[in-house]
Coordinates of C-alpha atoms in Angstrom, one line a residue:
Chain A
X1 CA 83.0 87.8 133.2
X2 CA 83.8 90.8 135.4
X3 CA 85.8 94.0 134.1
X4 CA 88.8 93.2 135.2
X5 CA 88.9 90.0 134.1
X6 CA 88.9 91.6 130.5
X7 CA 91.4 92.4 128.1
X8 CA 88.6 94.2 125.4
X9 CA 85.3 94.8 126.3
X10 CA 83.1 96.5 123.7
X11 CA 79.7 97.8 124.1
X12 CA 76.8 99.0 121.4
X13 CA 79.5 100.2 119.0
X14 CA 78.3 101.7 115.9
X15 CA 80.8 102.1 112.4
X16 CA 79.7 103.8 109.1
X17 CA 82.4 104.3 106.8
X18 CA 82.4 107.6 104.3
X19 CA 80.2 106.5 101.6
X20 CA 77.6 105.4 104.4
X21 CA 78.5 101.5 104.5
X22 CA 77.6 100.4 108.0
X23 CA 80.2 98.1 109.3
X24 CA 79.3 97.9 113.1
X25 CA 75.6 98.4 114.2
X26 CA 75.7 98.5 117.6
X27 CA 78.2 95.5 118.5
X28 CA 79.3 94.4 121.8
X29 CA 81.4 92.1 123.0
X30 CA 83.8 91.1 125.8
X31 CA 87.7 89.1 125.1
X32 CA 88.6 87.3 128.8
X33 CA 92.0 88.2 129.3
X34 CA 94.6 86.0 128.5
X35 CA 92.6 84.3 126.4
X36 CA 93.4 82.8 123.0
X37 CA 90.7 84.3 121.1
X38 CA 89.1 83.4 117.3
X39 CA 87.0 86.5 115.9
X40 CA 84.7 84.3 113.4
X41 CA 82.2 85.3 110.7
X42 CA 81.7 85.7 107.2
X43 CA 83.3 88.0 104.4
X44 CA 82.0 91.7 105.4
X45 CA 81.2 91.1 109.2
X46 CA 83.1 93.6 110.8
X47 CA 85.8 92.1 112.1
X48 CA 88.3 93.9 110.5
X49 CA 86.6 97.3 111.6
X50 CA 86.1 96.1 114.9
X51 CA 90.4 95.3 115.4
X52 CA 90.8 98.9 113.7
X53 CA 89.0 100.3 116.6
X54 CA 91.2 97.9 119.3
X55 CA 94.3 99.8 118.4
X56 CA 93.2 103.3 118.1
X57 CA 93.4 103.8 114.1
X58 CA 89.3 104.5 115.0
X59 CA 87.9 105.8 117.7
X60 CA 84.0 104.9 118.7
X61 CA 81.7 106.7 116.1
X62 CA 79.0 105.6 118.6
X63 CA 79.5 103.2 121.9
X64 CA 82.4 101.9 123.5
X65 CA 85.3 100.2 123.8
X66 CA 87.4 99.3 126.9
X67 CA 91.0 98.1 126.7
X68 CA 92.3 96.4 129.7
X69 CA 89.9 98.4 131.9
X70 CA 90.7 101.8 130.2
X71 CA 88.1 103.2 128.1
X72 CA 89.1 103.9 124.7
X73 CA 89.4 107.9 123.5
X74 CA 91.7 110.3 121.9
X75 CA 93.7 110.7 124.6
X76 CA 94.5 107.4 125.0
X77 CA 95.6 106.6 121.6
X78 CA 99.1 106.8 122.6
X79 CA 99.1 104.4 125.2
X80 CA 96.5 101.8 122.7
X81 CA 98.9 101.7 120.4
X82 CA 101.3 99.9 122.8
X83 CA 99.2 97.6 124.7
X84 CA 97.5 96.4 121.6
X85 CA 99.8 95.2 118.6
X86 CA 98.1 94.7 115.4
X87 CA 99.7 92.2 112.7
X88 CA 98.2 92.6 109.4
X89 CA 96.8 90.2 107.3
X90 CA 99.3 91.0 104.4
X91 CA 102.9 91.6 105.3
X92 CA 103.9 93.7 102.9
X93 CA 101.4 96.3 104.1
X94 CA 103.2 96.4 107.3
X95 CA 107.0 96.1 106.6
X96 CA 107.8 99.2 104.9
X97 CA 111.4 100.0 106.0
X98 CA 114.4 98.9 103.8
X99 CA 115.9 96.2 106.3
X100 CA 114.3 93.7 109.0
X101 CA 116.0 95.4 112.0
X102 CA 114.7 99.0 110.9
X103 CA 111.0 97.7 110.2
X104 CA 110.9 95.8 114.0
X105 CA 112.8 99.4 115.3
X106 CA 110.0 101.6 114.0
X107 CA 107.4 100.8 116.9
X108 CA 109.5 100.9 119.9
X109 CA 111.0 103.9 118.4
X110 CA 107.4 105.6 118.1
X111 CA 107.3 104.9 121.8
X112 CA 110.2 107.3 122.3
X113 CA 112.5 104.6 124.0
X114 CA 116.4 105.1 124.0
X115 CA 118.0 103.7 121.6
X116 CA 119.9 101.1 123.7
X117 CA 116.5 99.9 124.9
X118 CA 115.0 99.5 121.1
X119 CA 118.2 97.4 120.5
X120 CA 117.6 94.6 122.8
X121 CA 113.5 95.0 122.0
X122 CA 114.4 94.3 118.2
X123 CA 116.9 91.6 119.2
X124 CA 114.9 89.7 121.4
X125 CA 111.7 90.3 119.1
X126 CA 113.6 89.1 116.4
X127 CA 114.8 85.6 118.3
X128 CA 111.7 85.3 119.6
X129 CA 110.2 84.8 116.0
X130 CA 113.8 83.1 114.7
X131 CA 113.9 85.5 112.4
X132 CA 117.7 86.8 113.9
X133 CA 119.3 86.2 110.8
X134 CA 117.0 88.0 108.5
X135 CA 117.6 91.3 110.4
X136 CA 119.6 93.0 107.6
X137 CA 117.8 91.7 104.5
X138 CA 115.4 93.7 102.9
X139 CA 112.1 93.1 103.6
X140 CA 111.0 92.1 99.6
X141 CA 113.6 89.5 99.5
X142 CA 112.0 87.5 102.4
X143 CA 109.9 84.4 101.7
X144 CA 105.5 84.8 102.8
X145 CA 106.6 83.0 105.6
X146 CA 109.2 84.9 106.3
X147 CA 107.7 88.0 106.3
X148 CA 104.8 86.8 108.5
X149 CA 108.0 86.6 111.4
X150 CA 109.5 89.7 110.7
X151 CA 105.4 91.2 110.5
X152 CA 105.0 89.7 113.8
X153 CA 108.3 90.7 115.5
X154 CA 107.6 94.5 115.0
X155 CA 104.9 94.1 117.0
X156 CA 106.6 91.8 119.4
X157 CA 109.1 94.5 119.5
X158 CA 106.6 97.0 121.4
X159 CA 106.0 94.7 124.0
X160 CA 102.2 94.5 124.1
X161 CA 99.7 92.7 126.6
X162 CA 97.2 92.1 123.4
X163 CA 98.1 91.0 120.1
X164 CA 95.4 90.8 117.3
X165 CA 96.0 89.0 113.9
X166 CA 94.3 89.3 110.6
X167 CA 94.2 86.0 109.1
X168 CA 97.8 85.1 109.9
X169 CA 97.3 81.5 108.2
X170 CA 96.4 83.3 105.0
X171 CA 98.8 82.0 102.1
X172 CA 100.8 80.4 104.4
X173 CA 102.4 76.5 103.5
X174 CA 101.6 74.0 106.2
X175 CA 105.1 73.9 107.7
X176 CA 104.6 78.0 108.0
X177 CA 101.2 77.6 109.9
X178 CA 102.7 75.4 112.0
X179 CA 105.5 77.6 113.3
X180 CA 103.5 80.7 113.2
X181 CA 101.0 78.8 115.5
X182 CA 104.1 78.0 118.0
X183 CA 105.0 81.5 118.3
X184 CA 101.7 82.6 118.9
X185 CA 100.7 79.7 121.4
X186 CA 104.7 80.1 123.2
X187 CA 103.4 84.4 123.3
X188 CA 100.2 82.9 125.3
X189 CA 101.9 80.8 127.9
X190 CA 103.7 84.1 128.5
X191 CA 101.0 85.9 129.3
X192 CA 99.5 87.6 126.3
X193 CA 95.9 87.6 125.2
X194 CA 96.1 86.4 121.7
X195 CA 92.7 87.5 119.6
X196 CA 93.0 85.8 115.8
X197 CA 90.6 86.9 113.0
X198 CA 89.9 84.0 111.1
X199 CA 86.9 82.3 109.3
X200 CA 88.5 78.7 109.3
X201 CA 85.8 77.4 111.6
X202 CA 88.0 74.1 112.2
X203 CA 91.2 76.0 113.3
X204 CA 89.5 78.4 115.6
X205 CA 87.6 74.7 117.2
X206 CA 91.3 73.6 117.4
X207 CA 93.2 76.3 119.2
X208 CA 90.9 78.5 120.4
X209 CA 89.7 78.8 124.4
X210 CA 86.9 81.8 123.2
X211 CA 85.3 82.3 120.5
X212 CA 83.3 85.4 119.1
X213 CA 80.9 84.6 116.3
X214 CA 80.4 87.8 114.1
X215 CA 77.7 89.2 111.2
X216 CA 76.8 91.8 109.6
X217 CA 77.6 94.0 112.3
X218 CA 76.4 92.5 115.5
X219 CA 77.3 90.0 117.7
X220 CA 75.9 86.7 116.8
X221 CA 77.3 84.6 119.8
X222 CA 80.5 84.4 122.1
X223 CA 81.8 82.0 124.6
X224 CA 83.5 79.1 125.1
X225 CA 84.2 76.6 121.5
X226 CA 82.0 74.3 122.4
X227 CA 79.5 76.4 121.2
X228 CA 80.7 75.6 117.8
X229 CA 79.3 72.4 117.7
X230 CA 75.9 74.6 117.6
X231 CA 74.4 74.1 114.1
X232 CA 71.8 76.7 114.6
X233 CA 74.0 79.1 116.1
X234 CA 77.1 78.7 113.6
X235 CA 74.8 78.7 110.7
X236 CA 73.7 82.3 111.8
X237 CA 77.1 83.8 111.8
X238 CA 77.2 82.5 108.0
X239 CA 79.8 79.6 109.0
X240 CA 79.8 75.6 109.2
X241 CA 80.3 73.7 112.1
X242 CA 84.0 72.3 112.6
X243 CA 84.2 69.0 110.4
X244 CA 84.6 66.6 113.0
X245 CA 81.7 68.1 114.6
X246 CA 79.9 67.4 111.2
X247 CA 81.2 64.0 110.8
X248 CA 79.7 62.9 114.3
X249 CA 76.3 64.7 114.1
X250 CA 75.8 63.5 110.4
X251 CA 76.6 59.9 111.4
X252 CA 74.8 59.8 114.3
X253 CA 78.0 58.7 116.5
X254 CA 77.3 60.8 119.8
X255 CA 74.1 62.5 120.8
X256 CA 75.8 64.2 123.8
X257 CA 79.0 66.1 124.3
X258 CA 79.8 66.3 120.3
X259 CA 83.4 66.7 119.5
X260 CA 84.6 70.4 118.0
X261 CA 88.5 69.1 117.9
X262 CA 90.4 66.1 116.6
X263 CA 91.5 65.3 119.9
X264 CA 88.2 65.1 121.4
X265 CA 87.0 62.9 118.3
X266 CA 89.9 61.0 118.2
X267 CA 89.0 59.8 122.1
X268 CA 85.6 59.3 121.1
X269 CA 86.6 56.8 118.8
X270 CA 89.0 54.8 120.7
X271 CA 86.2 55.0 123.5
X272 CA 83.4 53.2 121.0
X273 CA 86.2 50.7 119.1
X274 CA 87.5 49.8 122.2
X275 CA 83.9 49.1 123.5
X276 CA 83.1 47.4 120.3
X277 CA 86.5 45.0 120.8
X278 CA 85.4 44.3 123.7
X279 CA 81.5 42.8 123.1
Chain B
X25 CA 113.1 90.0 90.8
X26 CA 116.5 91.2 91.6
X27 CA 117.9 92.3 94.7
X28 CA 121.0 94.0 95.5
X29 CA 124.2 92.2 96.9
X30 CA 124.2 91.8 100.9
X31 CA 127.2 93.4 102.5
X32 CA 127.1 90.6 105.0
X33 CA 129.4 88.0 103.5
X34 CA 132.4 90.5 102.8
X35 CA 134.5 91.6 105.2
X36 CA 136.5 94.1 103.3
X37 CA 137.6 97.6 104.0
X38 CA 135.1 99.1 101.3
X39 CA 132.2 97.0 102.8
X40 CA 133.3 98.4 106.5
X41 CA 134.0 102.0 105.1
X42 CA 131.8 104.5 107.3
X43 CA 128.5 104.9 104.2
X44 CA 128.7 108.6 105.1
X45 CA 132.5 109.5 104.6
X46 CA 132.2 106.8 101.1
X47 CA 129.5 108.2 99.8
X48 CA 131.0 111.8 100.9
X49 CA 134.6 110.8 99.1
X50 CA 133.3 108.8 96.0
X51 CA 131.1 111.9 95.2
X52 CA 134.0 114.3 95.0
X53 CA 135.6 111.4 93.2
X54 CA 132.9 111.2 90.3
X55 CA 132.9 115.3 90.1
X56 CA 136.8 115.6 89.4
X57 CA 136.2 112.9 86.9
X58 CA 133.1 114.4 85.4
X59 CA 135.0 117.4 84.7
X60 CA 137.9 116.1 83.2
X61 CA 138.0 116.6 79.6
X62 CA 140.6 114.3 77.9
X63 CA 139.7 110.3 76.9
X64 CA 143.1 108.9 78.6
X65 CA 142.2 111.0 82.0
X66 CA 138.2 109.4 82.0
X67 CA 139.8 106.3 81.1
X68 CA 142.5 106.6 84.2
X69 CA 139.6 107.4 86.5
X70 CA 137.6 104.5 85.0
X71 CA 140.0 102.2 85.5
X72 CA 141.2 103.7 89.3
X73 CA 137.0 102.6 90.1
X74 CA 137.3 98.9 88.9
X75 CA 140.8 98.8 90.6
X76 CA 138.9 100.0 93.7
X77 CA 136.0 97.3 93.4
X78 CA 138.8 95.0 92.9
X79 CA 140.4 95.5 95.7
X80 CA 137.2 95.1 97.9
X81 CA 136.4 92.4 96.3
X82 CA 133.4 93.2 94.3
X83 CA 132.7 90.9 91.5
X84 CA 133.1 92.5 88.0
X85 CA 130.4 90.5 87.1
X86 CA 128.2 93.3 88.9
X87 CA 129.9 95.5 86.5
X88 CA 129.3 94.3 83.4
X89 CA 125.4 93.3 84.4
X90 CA 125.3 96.8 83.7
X91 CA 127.0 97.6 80.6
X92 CA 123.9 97.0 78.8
X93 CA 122.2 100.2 80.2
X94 CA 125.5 101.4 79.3
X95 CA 125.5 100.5 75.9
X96 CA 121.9 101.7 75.4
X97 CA 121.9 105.2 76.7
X98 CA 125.7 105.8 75.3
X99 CA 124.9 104.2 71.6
X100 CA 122.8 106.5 71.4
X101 CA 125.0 109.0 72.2
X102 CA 128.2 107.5 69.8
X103 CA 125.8 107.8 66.9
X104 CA 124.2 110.9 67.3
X105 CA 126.6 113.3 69.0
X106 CA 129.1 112.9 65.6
X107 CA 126.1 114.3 63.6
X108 CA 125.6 117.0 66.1
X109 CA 129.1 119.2 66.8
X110 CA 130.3 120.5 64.1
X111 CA 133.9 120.1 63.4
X112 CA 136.4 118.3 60.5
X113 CA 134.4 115.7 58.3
X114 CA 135.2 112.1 58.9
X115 CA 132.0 110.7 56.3
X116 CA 128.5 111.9 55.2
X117 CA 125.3 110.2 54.3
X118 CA 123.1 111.7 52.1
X119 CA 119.8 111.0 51.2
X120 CA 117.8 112.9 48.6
X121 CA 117.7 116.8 49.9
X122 CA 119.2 115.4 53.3
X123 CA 122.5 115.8 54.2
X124 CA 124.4 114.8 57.3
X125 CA 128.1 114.8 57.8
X126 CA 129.4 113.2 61.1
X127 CA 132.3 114.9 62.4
X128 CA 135.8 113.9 64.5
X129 CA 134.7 116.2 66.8
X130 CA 131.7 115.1 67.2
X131 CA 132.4 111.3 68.0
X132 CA 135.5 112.4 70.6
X133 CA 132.5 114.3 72.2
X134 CA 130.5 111.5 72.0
X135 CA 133.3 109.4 73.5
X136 CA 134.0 111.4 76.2
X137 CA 130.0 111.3 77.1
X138 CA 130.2 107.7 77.2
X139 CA 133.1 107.5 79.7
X140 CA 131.5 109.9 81.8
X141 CA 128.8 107.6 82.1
X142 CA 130.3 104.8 83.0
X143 CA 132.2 106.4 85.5
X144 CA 129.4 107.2 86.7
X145 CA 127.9 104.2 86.8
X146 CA 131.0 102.2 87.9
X147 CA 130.9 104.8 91.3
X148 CA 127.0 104.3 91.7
X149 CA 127.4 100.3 91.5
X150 CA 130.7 100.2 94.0
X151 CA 128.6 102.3 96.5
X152 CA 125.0 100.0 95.9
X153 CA 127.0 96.6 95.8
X154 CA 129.2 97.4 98.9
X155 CA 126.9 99.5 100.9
X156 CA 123.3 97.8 100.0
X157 CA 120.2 100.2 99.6
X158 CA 119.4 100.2 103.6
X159 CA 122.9 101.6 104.7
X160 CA 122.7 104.0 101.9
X161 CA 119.1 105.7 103.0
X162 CA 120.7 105.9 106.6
X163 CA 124.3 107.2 105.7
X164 CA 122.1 109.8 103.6
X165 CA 119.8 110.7 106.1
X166 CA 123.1 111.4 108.2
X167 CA 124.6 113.2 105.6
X168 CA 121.0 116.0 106.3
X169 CA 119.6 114.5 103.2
X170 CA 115.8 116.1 103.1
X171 CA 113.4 113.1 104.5
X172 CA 110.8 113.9 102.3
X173 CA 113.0 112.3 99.3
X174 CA 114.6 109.6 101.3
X175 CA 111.5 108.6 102.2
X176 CA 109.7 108.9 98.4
X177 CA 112.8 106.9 97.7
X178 CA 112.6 104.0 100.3
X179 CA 109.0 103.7 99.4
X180 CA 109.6 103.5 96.1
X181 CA 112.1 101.2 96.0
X182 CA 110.8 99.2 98.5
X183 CA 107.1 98.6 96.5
X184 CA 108.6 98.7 93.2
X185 CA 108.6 94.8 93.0
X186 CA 105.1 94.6 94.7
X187 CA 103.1 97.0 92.0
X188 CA 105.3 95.0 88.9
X189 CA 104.5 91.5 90.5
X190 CA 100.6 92.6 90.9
X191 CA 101.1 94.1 87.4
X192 CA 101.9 91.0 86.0
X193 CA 100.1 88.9 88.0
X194 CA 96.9 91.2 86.4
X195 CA 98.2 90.5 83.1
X196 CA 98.4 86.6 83.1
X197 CA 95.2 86.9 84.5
X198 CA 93.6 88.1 81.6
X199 CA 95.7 86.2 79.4
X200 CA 94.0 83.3 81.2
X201 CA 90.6 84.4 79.9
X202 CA 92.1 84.7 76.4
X203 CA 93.4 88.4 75.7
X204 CA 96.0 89.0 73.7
X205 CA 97.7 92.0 72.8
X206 CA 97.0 92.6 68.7
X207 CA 100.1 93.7 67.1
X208 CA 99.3 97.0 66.4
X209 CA 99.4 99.4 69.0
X210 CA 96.9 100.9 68.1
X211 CA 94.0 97.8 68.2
X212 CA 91.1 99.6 70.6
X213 CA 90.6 96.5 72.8
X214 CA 94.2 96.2 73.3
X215 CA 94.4 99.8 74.1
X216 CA 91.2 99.8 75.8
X217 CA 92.6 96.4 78.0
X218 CA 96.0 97.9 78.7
X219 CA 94.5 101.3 80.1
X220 CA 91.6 99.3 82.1
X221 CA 94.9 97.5 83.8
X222 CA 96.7 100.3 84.8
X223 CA 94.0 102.2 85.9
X224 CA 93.4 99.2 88.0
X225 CA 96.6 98.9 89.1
X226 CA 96.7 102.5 90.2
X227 CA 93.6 102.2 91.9
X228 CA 95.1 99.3 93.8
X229 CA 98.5 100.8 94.5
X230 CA 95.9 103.6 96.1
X231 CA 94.7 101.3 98.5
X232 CA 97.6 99.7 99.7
X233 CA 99.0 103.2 100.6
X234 CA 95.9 103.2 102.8
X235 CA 96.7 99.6 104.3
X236 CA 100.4 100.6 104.2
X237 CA 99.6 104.3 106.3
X238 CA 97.1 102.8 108.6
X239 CA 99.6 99.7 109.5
X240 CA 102.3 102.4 110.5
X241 CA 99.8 104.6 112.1
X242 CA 99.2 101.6 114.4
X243 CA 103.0 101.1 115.7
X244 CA 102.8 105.1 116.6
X245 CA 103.6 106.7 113.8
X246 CA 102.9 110.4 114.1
X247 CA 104.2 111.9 111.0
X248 CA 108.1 111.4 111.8
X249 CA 110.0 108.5 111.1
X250 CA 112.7 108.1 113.8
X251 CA 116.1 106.9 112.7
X252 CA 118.4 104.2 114.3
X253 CA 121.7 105.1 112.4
X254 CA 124.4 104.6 114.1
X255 CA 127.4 104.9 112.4
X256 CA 131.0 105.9 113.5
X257 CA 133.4 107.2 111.7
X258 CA 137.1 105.7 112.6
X259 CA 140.3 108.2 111.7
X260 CA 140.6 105.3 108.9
X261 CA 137.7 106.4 107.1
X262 CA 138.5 109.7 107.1
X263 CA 142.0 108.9 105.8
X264 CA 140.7 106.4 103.1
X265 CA 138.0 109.3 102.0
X266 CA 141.0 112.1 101.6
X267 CA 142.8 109.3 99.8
X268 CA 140.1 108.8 97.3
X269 CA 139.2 112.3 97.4
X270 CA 142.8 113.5 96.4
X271 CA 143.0 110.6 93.4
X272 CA 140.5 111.9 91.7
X273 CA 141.7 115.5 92.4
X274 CA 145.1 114.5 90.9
X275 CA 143.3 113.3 88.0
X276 CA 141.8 116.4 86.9
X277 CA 144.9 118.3 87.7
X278 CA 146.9 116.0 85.3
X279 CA 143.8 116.5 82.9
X280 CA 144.4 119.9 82.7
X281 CA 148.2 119.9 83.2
X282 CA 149.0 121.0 86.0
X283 CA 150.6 118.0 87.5

C-alpha cells in the first residue's frame, strides 16, 4: 500500500502511561484510505490508545504517526482534530452541552467557522443522523440510541475525511445497530474512511474491507478479512474466528476458500444442496 | 428521572419572550416583591405570578409539584419563627424548667417568610418551565454571567442524573449480593458499605471528567467554550419587561403607601 494511498499510517509507536503501564510497544500499522476499517483485539490491546493518538489527544511518545500523508506533531494538532473525528464509546462522555444543537455546534465552532456556516453544518449533521428533531432536547433525556446519533452528528458536524468509533454497537438494541450501521456505511459511499474498534470478530467479518488484528501492544496481523478465517492467526490476537467460519472448518464442509460472512456461507450452501439435489 | 418542560409545544408570548429581557424583568419583579412587607401585598404579587403562568399557558400542575419543597422549608419556618421574635403572647408550652411562648409577631413573620418563598419559587418555575434549562444558560451568558459558573452549572446539571443513576445502579448491585442497610445508622458494615460506595462513586465521577475533557479536547476545545446565542430582542419584549417590571414596582409602592 503506497503513502498516499493511506488515510493513517503508523510506524514503531511506543505508549507508557504515568504509572508505567505500557500500552503501545512499538506498533505499526497502515489504514488504506477509504476503507471501512475493524481495529480487533482483546481487552487491554491498545486500541483505545492507539485512536487517542489518531486525533491528537497524544502525541508519539516514541515513533510515528501519519495522517492522510501529514505526519503527526504539535503543530498539527489543530488541523488532526478536523480531519479525524473521534465518537466515543459512551455518549454521555461526549455530549456535554445542555441541548442537541449546542453539543453538534461545539466542534465546528472550535474550528472558528462563522456562525452562519456552523448553522447549516449542525443542520445537515443532524439530518444526516435523523436526529433533526432532537436538536432542542437535552442531551440526558435522549434514548442510548439516541444519543449514539446526536454522539455521532457532532462529529459529522466538523466535516472530517476519517471517522473512528469506540465500540459504537456497545449497548445498543438490534434495531439501533442496524441504523447506526446505515449511517456509517451511507458516510463510506461518501467518501470517508470509517476505522471501527470493536472485538465482535463476526461483525468486523461482516462489514469490514480491512482488518487490523491488535495485542498487547503490537501488531498481530492486518489485511484484507479473509484473514479471519485464520485460526492460528486470530487465536494470537486473543480472538475466535467468525462463527460461520467455525461452523465450516469444524464440520469439514469446505477445505478451500472458507467463508468469514453469512453471505459467503449462505452461497456455499445453496452451491453443495443444490449439487446434492441434483445427484 | 425528571426533566424540565420543552418550550417547543407552546407558542405563547411568555415562551417567545426574549430569555434575556424575562429573566432581566422577572428579577426586578421578585426584588419589589421580596421587599414588600405586608401579607395582602406578597399575596397580590403571588397571585399576579400564577396569573402570569396562566396567561402563558403554563400548567399549575407545575406549580403545585413544587409546593412540597415549599411546605418543607416554610414549615419549618411557620413553627419556629413564632418561638423566635418576641412580641404579644398568642400560647406557651412548657416543659419542666423549659419555657417557650410563641408570639403573633412571630408567626406574621413567619408568614410573610413563607410568601416570600413562594414568590420566589412561583418566578423561578415560570422562568424554568417557559424558558427550559438550555435557553436559560445562553440568555445568562448574554446577560455577562461569569462562565466559570455557567459552566459548573451546565455540568452539573447536565451529570446530575448520570452520578444518581450509577449511584443507584451501585447500590442494587450490592443489594444483589445480599447487603442490607441495618437499621441503625450507626451498624459498621453499613457505614463501612455506604462510605466504600461513595468513595467509589467519586472515584468514578473522577474518571469520567477525564473521558468527558479528553472527548471535548478532541472536537478543539482549547479552554473556551464558544457560544451560539442568538437572541433578539423585539420592541415587544422590552415593553412586556417595563410592564412587568413596573407591576411589581407598583406593588411595593402600594406596600408602603405611596400609591
Amino acid at each position: 500500500m503506497s503513502a498516499e494511498n493511506c488515510a493513517v499510517e503508523i510506524r514503531n509507536l511506543f505508549h507508557t502511561y504515568p504509572g508505567g503501564v505500557e500500552a503501545l510497544k512499538g506498533l505499526s500499522l497502515k489504514v488504506p484510505l477509504n476503507s471501512k476499517t475493524a481495529l480487533l483485539g482483546p481487552n487491554g490491546a491498545g486500541k483505545t490508545t492507539l485512536i487517542l493518538h489518531l486525533n491528537g489527544i497524544f502525541l508519539p511518545q516514541k515513533g510515528e504517526v501519519f495522517v492522510l500523508g501529514r505526519r503527526v506533531s504539535r503543530k498539527t494538532e489543530k488541523w488532526l482534530k478536523a480531519k479525524v473525528g473521534l465518537v466515543f464509546q459512551n455518549p454521555d462522555d461526549q455530549l456535554f452541552a445542555p441541548t442537541v444543537w449546542e453539543d453538534v455546534a461545539f466542534g465546528p465552532l472550535n474550528m472558528g467557522l462563522k456562525r452562519d456556516e456552523v448553522e447549516i453544518r449542525v443542520e445537515e449533521a443532524l439530518k444526516q443522523v435523523e436526529a433533526f428533531e432532537l436538536r432542542d432536547r437535552a442531551p440526558y433525556m435522549l434514548s442510548w440510541g439516541q444519543k449514539k446519533r446526536a454522539a455521532i452528528a457532532g462529529v459529522l458536524a466538523m466535516d472530517p475525511e476519517i471517522i473512528v468509533l469506540d465500540e459504537p454497537w456497545a449497548y445498543l438494541d438490534p434495531l439501533g445497530q442496524e441504523q447506526i450501521g446505515d449511517i456509517l456505511n451511507g458516510l463510506h459511499e461518501k467518501g470517508k474512511t470509517i476505522i471501527m474498534v470493536t472485538h465482535d470478530v463476526d461483525f468486523a467479518a461482516q462489514w469490514a474491507d480491512w482488518v487490523i488484528i491488535m495485542r498487547d501492544g503490537i501488531l498481530v496481523a492486518e489485511g484484507e478479512p479473509s484473514l479471519l478465517t485464520d485460526e492460528e492467526v486470530v487465536s494470537r490476537g486473543g480472538l475466535r474466528c467468525p462463527l460461520i467460519t467455525r461452523l465450516f472448518k469444524e464440520g469439514g464442509l469446505m477445505e478451500k476458500e472458507i467463508p468469514y460472512r453469512l453471505d459467503q456461507g449462505v452461497q456455499i450452501l445453496r452451491n453443495l444442496l443444490g449439487g446434492c439435489r441434483k445427484s | 428521572m425528571r426533566a424540565y418542560s420543552s418550550t417547543e409545544s407552546s407558542g405563547t408570548f411568555l415562551y417567545r419572550w426574549d430569555p434575556r429581557v424575562k429573566i432581566v424583568a422577572l428579577f426586578v419583579y421578585l426584588v419589589f416583591s421580596l421587599s414588600v412587607e405586608r401579607i395582602m401585598s406578597l399575596l397580590l404579587s403571588w397571585g399576579l405570578i400564577l396569573l402570569l403562568a396562566l396567561w402563558g399557558r403554563i400548567s399549575l400542575g407545575e406549580f403545585v409539584r413544587r409546593m412540597p419543597w415549599l411546605l418543607w422549608f416554610g414549615g419549618f419556618l411557620l413553627i419556629f419563627y413564632p418561638f423566635l421574635v418576641p412580641g404579644k403572647e398568642m400560647f406557651a408550652v412548657s416543659c419542666g424548667p423549659v419555657y417557650a411562648a410563641a408570639s403573633f409577631e412571630g408567626l406574621y413573620k413567619g408568614i410573610v417568610l413563607l410568601l416570600r418563598l413562594a414568590v420566589s419559587l412561583s418566578v423561578l418555575t415560570v422562568i424554568m418551565i417557559s424558558t427550559g434549562p438550555g435557553k436559560i444558560f445562553m440568555a445568562l451568558e448574554g446577560l455577562r454571567m461569569p462562565a466559570v459558573f455557567l459552566r459548573t452549572a451546565e455540568f452539573t446539571l447536565r451529570y446530575i442524573y448520570i452520578c444518581t443513576d450509577e449511584l443507584r445502579t451501585m447500590f442494587t448491585a450490592r443489594k444483589a449480593r445480599g447487603f442490607k442497610p441495618a437499621k441503625s445508622f450507626f451498624n459498621a458494615f453499613t457505614m463501612n458499605t455506604l462510605s466504600h460506595l461513595i468513595g467509589m462513586l467519586f472515584l468514578r465521577t473522577y474518571s469520567r471528567g477525564e473521558r468527558i475533557y479528553t472527548a471535548m479536547l478532541s472536537r478543539g476545545y482549547t479552554g473556551e467554550i464558544i457560544s451560539l446565542s442568538s437572541f433578539k430582542a423585539r420592541s415587544s419584549d422590552y415593553l412586556m419587561g417595563i410592564l412587568i417590571s413596573a407591576v411589581g414596582a407598583a406593588v411595593f409602592f402600594l406596600d408602603k403607601g405611596a400609591l
